[in-house]
């Protein structure tokens, strides 16, 4: 019983009833003007539904009254963009008026029938209700008096569910709108993935350099080396804070240019940071690195940063060979270092996955793994 009466306690039941009553206000005005043509309001809904903005208004109203509080009600608030959307809006308006008429009739006549049955039970003759005025008064009619109220309850709840289902069907997003929403969601996921990768690369590199520098300074026991290590930690920390501020700016939707990200022209800072951590970096740069397109240069910088971070993290301060070459429309990045004692698997680790993903997004390739006694990271990125 409690479950059956639960809709009486929900505000949605009454907002849906209000939604059904609203169009009948216009019908009532027209019937006051010319009661001999009750079909005119339904006829006027046809050109009205063809107006694109009407679909938006009906969608907003349906969301507010039929599905209040639902984050994803399945009802569009966009104006009609195609003739199919317009025809669906016309059908919705006609159906809403029909269901509204049923709701109004039930709301007026069923309580009236209940009242007249009560009058019959009190031995008073009913008035104004067809058929009931022919019934003889009798106390037994009191047993039937609650039935119209139960019928009203069922009609109100049932029509509310029906009009909500019709709204989702007729005012729901079209195929084009669903595709646009899917593309927007995909873009958001890609942006979140890119931001996560940016944080992993920049902050992970800074923390790795700081840990290696601190460990080397403690082991060396040399005040001069300790000063250099602290200076390198400070510089790396400042760079990481700049990267963090930029990424947080993207999260806050700040209008910051994409070009604020570091490029290969600033790779010298990465190399010096690795050298300050104890690694013996042998770097060779050939070709016009400054002429590399911005997106390729920025992703190349991140790939080089992640490769050097992996060297410091897994191999420590070891000799590292870095080759950056720009030739024949291709940017080639290669980082080699002696294999550590424990060789990681070729596809293991989020850093290596990030290198391959960055290369793939630009239409290039990246290989990571053992090669002739060394650990190699080699990426080839097309410039065009």
Coordinates of N, CA and C in Angstrom, one line a residue, residues 12 37 42 47 55 57 90 114 156-158 173 193 212 214 229 267-268 282 288 323 341 348 351 353 358 364 373 379:
X12 N 7.0 15.6 -8.3 CA 7.0 15.4 -9.8 C 5.6 15.1 -10.3
X37 N -16.3 26.0 -32.4 CA -15.2 25.5 -33.1 C -14.0 25.1 -32.2
X42 N -6.2 23.2 -31.9 CA -5.4 22.1 -32.4 C -4.9 22.3 -33.8
X47 N 1.2 25.1 -37.6 CA 2.2 26.1 -38.0 C 3.1 26.5 -36.8
X55 N 10.5 24.3 -30.3 CA 11.1 23.1 -29.8 C 11.9 23.4 -28.6
X57 N 11.6 25.9 -26.5 CA 10.7 26.3 -25.4 C 10.0 25.1 -24.8
X90 N 5.5 19.2 -33.9 CA 4.0 19.4 -34.1 C 3.3 18.2 -33.5
X114 N -17.6 11.9 -7.4 CA -17.5 11.5 -6.0 C -18.4 12.3 -5.1
X156 N -4.1 10.6 -13.1 CA -3.0 11.7 -13.0 C -1.6 11.0 -13.0
X157 N -1.4 10.0 -12.3 CA -0.1 9.3 -12.3 C 0.2 8.7 -13.7
X158 N -0.8 8.0 -14.3 CA -0.6 7.4 -15.6 C -0.4 8.4 -16.7
X173 N 16.9 14.2 -28.2 CA 17.9 14.6 -29.1 C 17.8 13.8 -30.4
X193 N 42.7 13.4 -20.9 CA 43.9 12.5 -21.1 C 45.1 13.3 -21.4
X212 N 66.9 12.3 -7.7 CA 68.3 11.9 -8.1 C 69.3 12.9 -7.6
X214 N 69.1 15.0 -5.0 CA 69.2 15.0 -3.6 C 70.1 13.7 -3.2
X229 N 73.7 20.9 -6.9 CA 72.5 20.0 -6.9 C 71.3 20.8 -6.4
X267 N 65.2 22.6 -25.4 CA 65.6 21.3 -25.0 C 66.9 21.4 -24.2
X268 N 67.7 22.5 -24.3 CA 68.9 22.7 -23.6 C 68.7 22.6 -22.1
X282 N 75.6 13.1 -23.8 CA 76.2 13.4 -25.1 C 75.1 13.8 -26.1
X288 N 67.5 22.3 -38.8 CA 66.8 23.5 -38.3 C 65.7 23.2 -37.3
X323 N 70.1 12.2 -29.6 CA 70.3 12.7 -31.0 C 68.9 13.3 -31.4
X341 N 70.4 -2.9 -14.4 CA 70.5 -4.3 -13.9 C 69.1 -5.0 -14.2
X348 N 56.0 -1.7 -20.8 CA 55.5 -1.5 -19.5 C 55.8 0.0 -19.1
X351 N 54.9 6.0 -18.8 CA 55.7 6.9 -19.5 C 56.0 6.5 -20.9
X353 N 54.2 4.3 -22.6 CA 52.9 4.4 -23.3 C 52.6 5.9 -23.8
X358 N 51.9 9.9 -28.0 CA 52.2 11.2 -28.5 C 52.7 11.1 -30.0
X364 N 53.2 9.6 -36.4 CA 54.6 9.1 -36.4 C 54.7 7.7 -35.6
X373 N 72.7 -3.8 -26.7 CA 73.2 -3.6 -25.3 C 72.8 -2.4 -24.7
X379 N 61.9 8.0 -31.6 CA 60.6 8.5 -32.2 C 60.9 9.2 -33.5

